[in-house]
Coordinates of C-alpha atoms in Angstrom, one line a residue:
Chain M
X149 CA 0.0 0.0 0.0
X150 CA 2.7 2.5 1.0
X151 CA 4.3 2.1 -2.4
X152 CA 1.5 4.1 -3.8
X153 CA 3.0 7.3 -2.3
X154 CA 6.4 6.7 -3.9
X155 CA 6.8 8.2 -7.4
X156 CA 6.1 5.6 -10.0
X157 CA 9.6 5.7 -11.5
X158 CA 11.2 4.8 -8.1
X159 CA 8.6 2.2 -7.1
X160 CA 8.8 0.3 -10.3
X161 CA 10.8 -2.9 -10.5
X162 CA 12.1 -4.5 -7.4
X163 CA 9.8 -3.8 -4.4
X164 CA 6.7 -4.0 -6.6
X165 CA 7.8 -7.3 -8.2
X166 CA 8.4 -8.9 -4.8
X167 CA 5.1 -7.9 -3.3
X168 CA 3.3 -9.0 -6.4
X169 CA 4.9 -12.4 -6.1
X170 CA 3.9 -12.7 -2.5
X171 CA 0.3 -11.6 -3.3
X172 CA 0.2 -14.1 -6.1
X173 CA 1.4 -16.9 -3.8
X174 CA -1.2 -16.0 -1.2
X175 CA -3.9 -15.9 -3.9
X176 CA -3.1 -19.4 -5.1
X177 CA -2.8 -20.9 -1.6
X178 CA -6.3 -19.5 -0.9
X179 CA -7.7 -20.7 -4.3
X180 CA -6.3 -24.2 -3.8
X181 CA -7.4 -24.3 -0.1
X182 CA -11.0 -23.4 -1.0
X183 CA -11.0 -25.9 -3.8
X184 CA -9.9 -28.7 -1.4
X185 CA -12.6 -27.8 1.1
X186 CA -15.2 -27.9 -1.7
X187 CA -14.0 -31.3 -2.9
X188 CA -14.0 -32.8 0.6
X189 CA -17.6 -34.0 0.5
X190 CA -17.0 -35.4 -3.0
X191 CA -14.0 -37.4 -1.7
X192 CA -16.1 -38.8 1.2
X193 CA -18.9 -39.8 -1.2
X194 CA -16.5 -41.4 -3.5
X195 CA -14.4 -43.5 -1.1
X196 CA -17.2 -44.5 1.1
X197 CA -19.2 -45.8 -1.8
X198 CA -16.5 -48.3 -2.5
X199 CA -16.1 -49.6 1.1
X200 CA -17.4 -52.9 2.3
X201 CA -20.0 -53.0 5.1
X202 CA -17.5 -53.6 7.9
X203 CA -15.1 -51.0 6.5
X204 CA -17.6 -48.1 6.5
X205 CA -17.2 -47.3 10.2
X206 CA -16.4 -44.0 12.0
X207 CA -12.8 -45.1 12.8
X208 CA -12.1 -45.4 9.0
X209 CA -14.1 -42.4 8.2
X210 CA -11.5 -40.5 6.3
X211 CA -9.4 -43.4 5.1
X212 CA -9.3 -45.0 1.6
X213 CA -11.2 -48.3 1.4
X214 CA -9.3 -51.4 2.7
X215 CA -10.4 -53.1 -0.5
X216 CA -12.3 -51.4 -3.3
X217 CA -15.7 -53.1 -3.4
X218 CA -18.6 -52.4 -5.7
X219 CA -21.2 -54.1 -3.7
X220 CA -22.5 -50.8 -2.4
X221 CA -23.0 -49.6 -5.9
X222 CA -25.0 -52.7 -6.9
X223 CA -27.2 -52.4 -3.8
X224 CA -27.8 -48.7 -4.6
X225 CA -28.5 -49.5 -8.3
X226 CA -31.1 -52.1 -7.3
X227 CA -32.9 -49.5 -5.2
X228 CA -32.6 -46.6 -7.6
X229 CA -32.7 -48.2 -11.1
X230 CA -36.5 -48.0 -11.6
X231 CA -36.7 -44.5 -10.1
X232 CA -34.0 -43.3 -12.5
X233 CA -36.1 -44.5 -15.5
X234 CA -39.1 -42.7 -14.1
X235 CA -37.0 -39.5 -13.6
X236 CA -35.9 -39.5 -17.2
X237 CA -39.5 -40.1 -18.3
X238 CA -40.6 -37.1 -16.3
X239 CA -37.7 -34.7 -16.8
X240 CA -37.4 -34.9 -20.6
X241 CA -41.0 -34.0 -21.6
X242 CA -41.2 -31.5 -18.8
X243 CA -38.2 -29.5 -19.8
X244 CA -39.0 -29.7 -23.6
X245 CA -42.6 -28.5 -23.1
X246 CA -41.8 -25.7 -20.7
X247 CA -38.9 -24.5 -23.0
X248 CA -41.1 -24.4 -26.1
X249 CA -43.9 -22.5 -24.3
X250 CA -41.3 -20.2 -22.7
X251 CA -39.9 -19.4 -26.1
X252 CA -43.2 -18.4 -27.5
X253 CA -44.0 -16.3 -24.5
X254 CA -40.6 -14.6 -24.6
X255 CA -41.1 -13.8 -28.3
X256 CA -44.4 -12.2 -27.7
X257 CA -43.2 -10.3 -24.6
X258 CA -40.1 -8.9 -26.3
X259 CA -41.1 -8.4 -30.0
X260 CA -44.8 -8.6 -30.4
X261 CA -46.1 -6.7 -27.5
X262 CA -49.7 -6.1 -26.6
X263 CA -51.4 -3.7 -24.1
X264 CA -50.6 -4.5 -20.5
X265 CA -47.6 -6.7 -21.5
X266 CA -45.5 -5.3 -18.7
X267 CA -48.1 -6.1 -16.1
X268 CA -48.5 -9.6 -17.5
X269 CA -44.8 -10.2 -17.5
X270 CA -44.4 -9.0 -13.9
X271 CA -47.2 -11.2 -12.8
X272 CA -45.7 -14.2 -14.5
X273 CA -42.3 -13.4 -13.0
X274 CA -43.8 -13.5 -9.5
X275 CA -44.6 -17.1 -10.1
X276 CA -40.9 -17.8 -10.1
X277 CA -40.5 -16.6 -6.5
X278 CA -43.5 -18.0 -4.7
X279 CA -42.9 -20.6 -2.0
X280 CA -44.7 -23.6 -3.3
X281 CA -45.9 -24.3 0.2
X282 CA -48.3 -21.4 -0.4
X283 CA -50.2 -23.3 -3.1
X284 CA -49.6 -26.9 -2.0
X285 CA -52.8 -27.7 -0.1
X286 CA -55.2 -26.6 -2.9
X287 CA -52.8 -27.8 -5.5
X288 CA -53.1 -31.4 -4.3
X289 CA -56.9 -31.0 -4.5
X290 CA -56.8 -29.4 -8.0
X291 CA -54.6 -32.1 -9.4
X292 CA -56.9 -34.7 -7.9
X293 CA -59.9 -33.0 -9.5
X294 CA -58.2 -32.8 -12.9
X295 CA -57.6 -36.5 -12.6
X296 CA -53.9 -36.3 -13.2
X297 CA -52.4 -39.6 -11.9
X298 CA -49.8 -39.4 -9.1
X299 CA -46.1 -39.9 -10.1
X300 CA -44.7 -39.1 -13.5
X301 CA -47.8 -37.5 -15.1
X302 CA -48.4 -35.2 -12.2
X303 CA -44.8 -34.2 -12.0
X304 CA -44.6 -33.4 -15.7
X305 CA -47.6 -31.1 -15.4
X306 CA -46.2 -29.3 -12.4
X307 CA -42.7 -28.8 -13.7
X308 CA -44.1 -27.4 -17.0
X309 CA -46.5 -25.1 -15.2
X310 CA -44.1 -23.8 -12.5
X311 CA -41.2 -23.7 -15.0
X312 CA -43.0 -21.2 -17.2
X313 CA -41.8 -18.1 -15.3
X314 CA -38.1 -18.8 -15.6
X315 CA -38.2 -20.1 -19.2
X316 CA -40.3 -17.0 -20.2
X317 CA -37.8 -14.7 -18.5
X318 CA -34.7 -16.3 -20.1
X319 CA -36.2 -16.3 -23.6
X320 CA -37.5 -12.8 -23.3
X321 CA -34.1 -11.5 -22.3
X322 CA -32.5 -13.4 -25.1
X323 CA -34.9 -12.1 -27.7
X324 CA -34.6 -8.6 -26.4
X325 CA -31.1 -8.7 -27.9
X326 CA -32.4 -9.7 -31.4
X327 CA -32.4 -6.6 -33.7
X328 CA -35.9 -5.4 -34.2
X329 CA -35.2 -4.8 -37.9
X330 CA -35.0 -8.6 -38.4
X331 CA -38.6 -9.0 -37.3
X332 CA -39.7 -5.8 -39.0
X333 CA -38.3 -7.1 -42.3
X334 CA -40.2 -10.3 -42.0
X335 CA -43.4 -8.3 -41.5
X336 CA -42.8 -6.1 -44.4
X337 CA -42.5 -9.2 -46.5
X338 CA -46.0 -10.1 -45.2
X339 CA -45.1 -12.7 -42.6
X340 CA -47.6 -13.0 -39.8
X341 CA -46.7 -13.6 -36.2
X342 CA -46.5 -17.4 -36.3
X343 CA -44.6 -17.3 -39.5
X344 CA -42.1 -14.8 -38.1
X345 CA -41.7 -16.9 -35.1
X346 CA -41.2 -20.1 -37.0
X347 CA -38.9 -18.8 -39.8
X348 CA -37.0 -16.0 -38.1
X349 CA -36.9 -16.4 -34.3
X350 CA -36.9 -20.2 -33.9
X351 CA -33.8 -20.8 -36.1
X352 CA -31.7 -18.4 -34.0
X353 CA -32.9 -19.6 -30.6
X354 CA -30.6 -22.6 -30.2
X355 CA -28.3 -21.0 -27.6
X356 CA -31.2 -19.9 -25.5
X357 CA -32.8 -23.4 -25.8
X358 CA -29.5 -25.0 -24.5
X359 CA -29.6 -22.7 -21.4
X360 CA -33.3 -23.2 -20.7
X361 CA -33.3 -27.0 -21.4
X362 CA -30.4 -27.6 -19.1
X363 CA -31.8 -25.3 -16.4
X364 CA -35.1 -27.0 -16.5
X365 CA -33.6 -30.5 -16.7
X366 CA -31.5 -29.8 -13.6
X367 CA -34.2 -28.2 -11.5
X368 CA -36.8 -30.9 -12.3
X369 CA -34.2 -33.7 -11.8
X370 CA -33.2 -32.3 -8.4
X371 CA -36.7 -31.5 -7.2
X372 CA -37.8 -33.0 -4.0
X373 CA -40.8 -30.9 -2.8
X374 CA -43.2 -31.7 -5.6
X375 CA -42.0 -35.3 -5.7
X376 CA -42.8 -35.7 -2.1
X377 CA -46.4 -34.3 -2.4
X378 CA -47.2 -35.9 -5.8
X379 CA -45.6 -39.3 -5.8
X380 CA -45.0 -42.3 -3.6
X381 CA -41.8 -44.3 -3.0
X382 CA -43.2 -46.8 -5.6
X383 CA -43.8 -44.3 -8.5
X384 CA -41.6 -41.4 -7.4
X385 CA -38.4 -40.0 -9.0
X386 CA -34.9 -40.6 -7.9
X387 CA -34.7 -38.0 -5.2
X388 CA -37.5 -39.8 -3.3
X389 CA -35.8 -43.2 -3.8
X390 CA -32.5 -41.8 -2.7
X391 CA -33.9 -40.2 0.5
X392 CA -35.7 -43.5 1.2
X393 CA -32.5 -45.4 0.8
X394 CA -30.4 -43.0 2.9
X395 CA -32.8 -42.6 5.8
X396 CA -33.6 -46.3 6.2
X397 CA -33.1 -48.1 9.5
X398 CA -30.1 -50.0 8.2
X399 CA -27.3 -47.4 8.0
X400 CA -25.9 -48.7 4.7
X401 CA -23.4 -45.9 4.2
X402 CA -21.7 -47.3 1.1
X403 CA -25.0 -47.9 -0.7
X404 CA -26.3 -44.4 0.3
X405 CA -23.2 -42.7 -0.9
X406 CA -23.1 -44.7 -4.1
X407 CA -26.8 -43.8 -4.6
X408 CA -26.1 -40.1 -4.1
X409 CA -23.4 -40.3 -6.8
X410 CA -25.7 -42.2 -9.1
X411 CA -28.5 -39.7 -8.6
X412 CA -26.1 -36.9 -9.5
X413 CA -24.5 -38.3 -12.6
X414 CA -26.9 -36.9 -15.2
X415 CA -26.8 -33.3 -13.9
X416 CA -23.1 -33.5 -13.4
X417 CA -22.6 -34.7 -17.0
X418 CA -24.7 -31.8 -18.2
X419 CA -22.7 -29.4 -16.0
X420 CA -19.4 -30.8 -17.3
X421 CA -20.4 -30.8 -21.0
X422 CA -22.3 -27.5 -21.0
X423 CA -20.6 -25.6 -18.1
X424 CA -20.4 -22.4 -20.1
X425 CA -24.1 -22.4 -20.7
X426 CA -24.8 -23.4 -17.1
X427 CA -23.3 -20.1 -16.0
X428 CA -25.4 -18.4 -18.6
X429 CA -28.5 -19.9 -17.1
X430 CA -27.4 -18.8 -13.7
X431 CA -27.1 -15.3 -14.9
X432 CA -30.5 -15.4 -16.5
X433 CA -31.9 -16.8 -13.3
X434 CA -30.7 -13.7 -11.5
X435 CA -33.4 -11.6 -13.2
X436 CA -31.0 -9.2 -14.7
X437 CA -33.0 -7.7 -17.6
Chain B
X12 CA -54.8 -2.6 -16.6
X13 CA -57.6 -0.6 -18.3
X14 CA -55.7 2.6 -18.0
X15 CA -52.8 1.3 -20.0
X16 CA -55.0 0.2 -22.9
X17 CA -55.9 3.5 -24.5
X18 CA -52.3 4.9 -24.5
X19 CA -50.9 1.6 -25.8
X20 CA -53.4 1.5 -28.6
X21 CA -52.4 5.0 -29.7
X22 CA -48.7 4.0 -29.7
X23 CA -48.4 3.6 -33.5
X24 CA -48.9 7.3 -33.9
X25 CA -45.8 8.0 -31.8
X26 CA -43.1 6.0 -33.6
X27 CA -39.9 5.4 -31.6
X28 CA -41.6 5.9 -28.2
X29 CA -40.4 2.4 -27.3
X30 CA -37.2 1.7 -28.9
X31 CA -36.6 -1.7 -30.1
X32 CA -40.1 -2.8 -30.0
X33 CA -43.0 -3.1 -32.4
X34 CA -46.5 -2.0 -31.8
X35 CA -49.7 -1.4 -33.7
X36 CA -49.7 -4.6 -35.7
X37 CA -52.7 -5.8 -33.8
X38 CA -52.5 -7.3 -30.4
X39 CA -55.1 -10.1 -30.8
X40 CA -52.6 -12.6 -32.2
X41 CA -49.9 -12.1 -29.5
X42 CA -52.4 -12.3 -26.7
X43 CA -53.8 -15.5 -28.2
X44 CA -50.3 -17.0 -28.3
X45 CA -49.6 -16.2 -24.7
X46 CA -53.1 -16.8 -23.4
X47 CA -52.5 -20.5 -22.3
X48 CA -49.6 -19.3 -20.1
X49 CA -51.7 -16.5 -18.7
X50 CA -54.5 -18.9 -17.9
X51 CA -52.2 -21.5 -16.4
X52 CA -50.3 -19.0 -14.2
X53 CA -53.6 -17.4 -13.3
X54 CA -55.0 -20.6 -12.0
X55 CA -51.9 -22.4 -10.7
X56 CA -50.3 -19.4 -9.0
X57 CA -52.9 -16.7 -8.3
X58 CA -56.0 -18.9 -8.1
X59 CA -54.3 -21.4 -5.8
X60 CA -52.9 -18.6 -3.6
X61 CA -56.4 -17.3 -3.1
X62 CA -57.8 -20.8 -2.5
X63 CA -55.0 -21.5 0.0
X64 CA -55.7 -18.3 1.9
X65 CA -59.4 -19.3 2.0
X66 CA -58.5 -22.7 3.4
X67 CA -56.3 -21.1 6.0
X68 CA -59.3 -19.2 7.3
X69 CA -61.5 -22.3 7.6
X70 CA -62.1 -24.6 10.5
X71 CA -60.8 -27.5 8.7
X72 CA -58.4 -29.7 10.6
X73 CA -59.0 -33.1 9.1
X74 CA -59.7 -34.6 5.7
X75 CA -63.4 -33.9 6.0
X76 CA -65.0 -30.7 4.7
X77 CA -64.7 -27.4 6.5
X78 CA -66.5 -27.0 9.8
X79 CA -67.1 -23.4 9.1
X80 CA -65.3 -20.1 8.9
X81 CA -62.6 -19.6 11.5
X82 CA -61.3 -16.2 10.6
X83 CA -57.8 -15.5 11.8
X84 CA -58.0 -18.2 14.5
X85 CA -55.5 -20.5 12.7
X86 CA -53.0 -17.7 12.5
X87 CA -53.5 -16.7 16.1
X88 CA -52.9 -20.3 17.1
X89 CA -49.7 -20.4 15.2
X90 CA -48.3 -17.2 16.6
X91 CA -49.0 -18.3 20.1
X92 CA -47.4 -21.7 19.5
X93 CA -43.9 -21.8 20.8
X94 CA -43.0 -24.5 18.3
X95 CA -43.9 -22.2 15.4
X96 CA -42.1 -19.3 16.9
X97 CA -39.1 -21.5 17.2
X98 CA -39.5 -22.4 13.5
X99 CA -39.6 -18.8 12.5
X100 CA -36.5 -18.0 14.6
X101 CA -34.7 -20.9 13.0
X102 CA -35.6 -19.6 9.6
X103 CA -34.3 -16.2 10.4
X104 CA -31.0 -17.5 11.8
X105 CA -30.6 -19.8 8.9
X106 CA -31.3 -17.1 6.3
X107 CA -28.9 -14.6 7.9
X108 CA -26.1 -17.2 8.0
X109 CA -26.7 -18.5 4.5
X110 CA -26.8 -15.0 3.1
X111 CA -23.7 -13.7 4.9
X112 CA -21.8 -16.9 4.1
X113 CA -22.5 -17.1 0.4
X114 CA -22.0 -13.4 -0.2
X115 CA -18.7 -13.3 1.6
X116 CA -17.3 -16.5 0.1
X117 CA -18.8 -15.7 -3.3
X118 CA -17.3 -12.3 -3.4
X119 CA -13.9 -13.5 -2.1
X120 CA -13.7 -16.2 -4.8
X121 CA -14.7 -13.8 -7.5
X122 CA -12.2 -11.3 -6.3
X123 CA -9.4 -13.9 -6.3
X124 CA -10.3 -15.0 -9.8
X125 CA -11.1 -11.6 -11.2
X126 CA -7.6 -10.9 -12.6
X127 CA -6.7 -13.6 -15.0
X128 CA -5.6 -16.3 -12.6
X129 CA -3.9 -19.4 -14.0
X130 CA -6.3 -22.3 -14.1
X131 CA -9.2 -20.0 -13.6
X132 CA -11.7 -22.2 -15.5
X133 CA -10.7 -25.2 -13.4
X134 CA -11.2 -23.3 -10.1
X135 CA -14.5 -21.9 -11.4
X136 CA -15.6 -25.4 -12.3
X137 CA -14.8 -26.8 -8.9
X138 CA -16.4 -23.9 -7.0
X139 CA -19.6 -24.2 -9.1
X140 CA -20.1 -27.9 -9.3
X141 CA -22.0 -28.4 -6.0
X142 CA -24.8 -26.4 -7.6
X143 CA -25.5 -29.2 -10.1
X144 CA -26.2 -31.6 -7.3
X145 CA -29.5 -31.9 -5.6
X146 CA -29.9 -31.0 -1.9
X147 CA -31.1 -34.6 -1.3
X148 CA -27.9 -36.1 -2.8
X149 CA -25.6 -33.6 -1.0
X150 CA -27.7 -34.2 2.2
X151 CA -26.6 -37.8 2.2
X152 CA -22.9 -36.9 2.7
X153 CA -23.6 -33.9 4.9
X154 CA -25.7 -35.9 7.3
X155 CA -22.6 -38.0 7.7
X156 CA -20.1 -35.1 7.8
X157 CA -22.2 -33.3 10.4
X158 CA -22.5 -36.3 12.7
X159 CA -22.8 -35.3 16.3
X160 CA -20.9 -38.1 17.9
X161 CA -17.6 -37.1 19.5
X162 CA -14.5 -38.9 20.7
X163 CA -13.8 -42.4 19.4
X164 CA -17.3 -42.8 17.9
X165 CA -17.0 -39.6 15.9
X166 CA -17.3 -39.7 12.2
X167 CA -17.4 -36.9 9.6
X168 CA -16.1 -33.5 10.5
X169 CA -15.8 -34.2 14.2
X170 CA -13.5 -37.1 13.4
X171 CA -11.5 -34.9 11.1
X172 CA -11.1 -32.3 13.8
X173 CA -10.1 -35.0 16.3
X174 CA -7.4 -36.4 14.1
X175 CA -6.1 -32.9 13.4
X176 CA -6.0 -32.2 17.2
X177 CA -8.6 -29.5 16.9
X178 CA -10.9 -31.2 19.4
X179 CA -12.3 -27.9 20.6
X180 CA -14.0 -27.6 17.2
X181 CA -16.0 -30.7 17.8
X182 CA -19.6 -29.9 18.3
X183 CA -23.1 -31.5 18.2
X184 CA -23.9 -29.7 14.9
X185 CA -27.6 -29.8 14.0
X186 CA -28.7 -31.5 17.2
X187 CA -27.9 -28.4 19.3
X188 CA -31.2 -26.8 20.4
X189 CA -30.0 -23.2 20.3
X190 CA -27.7 -23.1 17.3
X191 CA -28.3 -26.4 15.5
X192 CA -30.0 -24.7 12.5
X193 CA -26.8 -23.0 11.7
X194 CA -25.2 -26.4 10.9
X195 CA -27.8 -26.7 8.1
X196 CA -26.5 -23.5 6.6
X197 CA -23.0 -25.0 6.2
X198 CA -24.0 -27.4 3.3
X199 CA -26.2 -24.7 1.9
X200 CA -23.2 -22.3 1.8
X201 CA -21.1 -25.1 0.3
X202 CA -23.6 -25.6 -2.4
X203 CA -24.4 -22.0 -3.5
X204 CA -21.3 -19.9 -2.8
X205 CA -20.1 -20.8 -6.3
X206 CA -23.3 -19.4 -7.8
X207 CA -22.7 -16.1 -6.0
X208 CA -19.1 -16.2 -7.2
X209 CA -20.3 -16.5 -10.8
X210 CA -22.6 -13.5 -10.4
X211 CA -19.9 -11.4 -8.9
X212 CA -17.4 -12.5 -11.5
X213 CA -19.8 -11.4 -14.2
X214 CA -20.1 -8.1 -12.3
X215 CA -16.3 -7.6 -12.2
X216 CA -16.0 -8.4 -15.9
X217 CA -18.7 -5.9 -16.7
X218 CA -16.6 -3.0 -15.3
X219 CA -14.8 -1.4 -18.2
X220 CA -11.0 -1.4 -17.8
X221 CA -11.0 2.3 -18.8
X222 CA -12.9 3.1 -15.6
X223 CA -10.2 1.6 -13.5
X224 CA -7.5 3.2 -15.5
X225 CA -9.1 6.6 -15.2
X226 CA -9.4 6.2 -11.4
X227 CA -5.8 5.2 -11.2
X228 CA -4.8 8.2 -13.4
X229 CA -6.6 10.4 -11.0
X230 CA -4.4 9.1 -8.2
X231 CA -6.9 6.9 -6.5
X232 CA -5.5 4.3 -4.1
X233 CA -6.5 0.6 -4.5
X234 CA -9.0 1.1 -1.6
X235 CA -10.4 4.3 -3.1
X236 CA -10.7 2.5 -6.4
X237 CA -12.8 -0.2 -4.8
X238 CA -14.8 2.2 -2.6
X239 CA -15.7 4.6 -5.4
X240 CA -15.6 2.6 -8.6
X241 CA -15.9 -1.1 -8.1
X242 CA -18.3 -1.5 -5.2
X243 CA -20.9 0.9 -6.8
X244 CA -20.7 -1.1 -10.0
X245 CA -21.2 -4.3 -8.2
X246 CA -24.1 -3.3 -6.1
X247 CA -26.8 -4.4 -8.6
X248 CA -25.2 -7.8 -8.6
X249 CA -25.1 -7.9 -4.9
X250 CA -28.8 -7.0 -4.8
X251 CA -29.6 -9.8 -7.3
X252 CA -27.6 -12.3 -5.2
X253 CA -29.4 -11.2 -2.0
X254 CA -32.8 -11.6 -3.7
X255 CA -32.1 -15.0 -5.1
X256 CA -30.2 -16.5 -2.1
X257 CA -32.7 -14.9 0.3
X258 CA -35.8 -16.3 -1.4
X259 CA -34.1 -19.8 -1.7
X260 CA -33.2 -19.6 1.9
X261 CA -36.8 -18.8 3.0
X262 CA -38.0 -21.9 1.2
X263 CA -35.4 -24.3 2.7
X264 CA -36.9 -27.8 2.8
X265 CA -35.0 -30.5 0.9
X266 CA -31.8 -30.0 2.8
X267 CA -33.4 -30.3 6.2
X268 CA -35.5 -33.3 5.1
X269 CA -32.3 -35.0 3.9
X270 CA -30.1 -34.2 6.8
X271 CA -32.3 -34.1 9.9
X272 CA -35.6 -35.5 8.8
X273 CA -39.1 -34.0 9.0
X274 CA -39.8 -34.3 12.7
X275 CA -36.5 -33.1 14.1
X276 CA -37.2 -30.3 16.5
X277 CA -33.8 -28.5 16.4
X278 CA -34.0 -27.9 12.7
X279 CA -37.6 -27.3 12.1
X280 CA -38.7 -24.4 9.9
X281 CA -42.1 -23.4 8.6
X282 CA -41.7 -25.4 5.4
X283 CA -41.1 -28.7 7.3
X284 CA -43.9 -28.0 9.7
X285 CA -46.2 -27.3 6.8
X286 CA -45.4 -30.8 5.4
X287 CA -45.9 -32.5 8.8
X288 CA -49.3 -30.8 9.3
X289 CA -50.3 -31.7 5.8
X290 CA -49.5 -35.4 6.4
X291 CA -51.6 -35.2 9.6
X292 CA -54.5 -33.9 7.5
X293 CA -54.6 -30.5 9.3
X294 CA -55.2 -28.6 6.0
X295 CA -56.1 -25.3 7.6
X296 CA -53.0 -25.1 9.7
X297 CA -50.9 -26.3 6.8
X298 CA -52.4 -23.7 4.5
X299 CA -51.9 -21.0 7.1
X300 CA -48.2 -21.8 7.4
X301 CA -47.9 -21.7 3.6
X302 CA -49.6 -18.2 3.5
X303 CA -47.2 -16.9 6.2
X304 CA -44.2 -18.2 4.2
X305 CA -45.7 -16.4 1.1
X306 CA -46.0 -13.2 3.0
X307 CA -42.4 -13.4 4.2
X308 CA -41.1 -14.0 0.7
X309 CA -43.3 -11.3 -0.7
X310 CA -41.8 -8.7 1.6
X311 CA -38.5 -9.4 -0.1
X312 CA -39.7 -9.9 -3.6
X313 CA -42.5 -7.5 -4.3
X314 CA -40.4 -4.3 -3.9
X315 CA -37.8 -5.9 -6.3
X316 CA -40.4 -6.8 -8.8
X317 CA -42.1 -3.4 -8.7
X318 CA -38.7 -1.7 -9.4
X319 CA -38.0 -4.1 -12.2
X320 CA -41.4 -3.3 -13.6
X321 CA -40.7 0.4 -13.4
X322 CA -37.5 -0.1 -15.3
X323 CA -39.3 -2.1 -17.9
X324 CA -41.8 0.8 -18.5
X325 CA -39.0 3.2 -18.9
X326 CA -37.2 1.2 -21.6

């Protein structure tokens, strides 16, 4: 700090270089230290999942497995396998449907506005923030009255409906960056709204679709609240099955931890493959217009 | 809404009033396209909120129909119930810890990575990855890490502290009656600090280099540079982070269910109590808790939405 007061010509070179090297070292020590702390739970999950029943004890808590066994993984797979299938069957249609609807909404709200569009948009946005506890009691009744069966069908409907606010927001922000001349030109050529959407907007929407699809996939995959209210352990998704496995009477640590890893693989793959877009989705989720 | 219609209909006569947007090509078609969403959100969000408030005012404490209008009785019962007050206190403590923790760590990480650090993308990936994991899955390992046994029987973090000769750090974690809820904030902070980091990193990158240069040319010290240039530029990001983390925090549910379970007293919050009352069939009480949660979240969100709305109108 004090070097600031010294004329630049004098301060240059030696003292600055040294203090910069010290700062850099401290910086990397901190960065690596934090990274290790963050990876700690992942380490525990990983090594415990490969331990045998007798090996997964408190005394061996932080040690590597005595012998690497995959029995925990097969026990976890037995319990979670069917639930994984149901989760895919729920998450894929839910994220595709809510993305397509969100894209149409975003197009209208950014490029083909109507009176009161701002009010409508704000009201839709509020849906993103409501605690679902505030609608849950009548929601259970409504879904019953509509005759939507518990399990996968119910969860598809719910993830589409309650995904609409965020998908609409992301697409609207994306389309706001599309030059208005593009849409105007299509109109001059006589294209109607749907035509403009299908031939101008949709073809340039791929980046936004990637963000929205992975966002929806991740949040529906990781959901537990709706799953708890709208499914049972027999027709529920993987979060239900995992919590059932992990909170059982038998403290089967290796199977629970293997199960947690199995249940995280799809979202982690998406994160690794599409990490860049993941951050994009996070930004969009922050409601920055 | 009616007041906005006439002026909006006139808009075509004032070209350029709203830059970058089109108007006056008829609004029937766009309304038709967005109508399904309006109806669905109207029913599933606003209709159900209304219906939930109605249920919360009824004398309906089992699966049978309502036994009549109870007014605010259910709310009065909740606010005179020590259990519920304890839940609210837990929620407040948890939210404060979660917010402070994620904001401090997120800012620190972003600041460390702000100037091109070697291996930046690797660090960023590591800091962010917990976000991709569900609370239920991370709860499996955190329940074990936060095990309350001490001494020889200790596992998890207590075991680690023991073997590092940091025994004084051993504690009962989430089973402590007074501060147990703070232990739940630890995995929450672990999971979401990376998110806040990503927000702040984008904020840092959004500050033009010329601005910093100009401040340095004017003889600003590093601290003055932060105080007068960088912090003001980052404050919208900080506000977004507070809104997002804050509202997530107020809805905390999965993590508690996965770590402590639904009936654990020391970690109970309104959301877990709501589920317990629902499974007991006490719909009115369950609905009342839901409404209280909505009000708490609305206090945070509505001012934010209103200001966003105003900005939209000005665009």
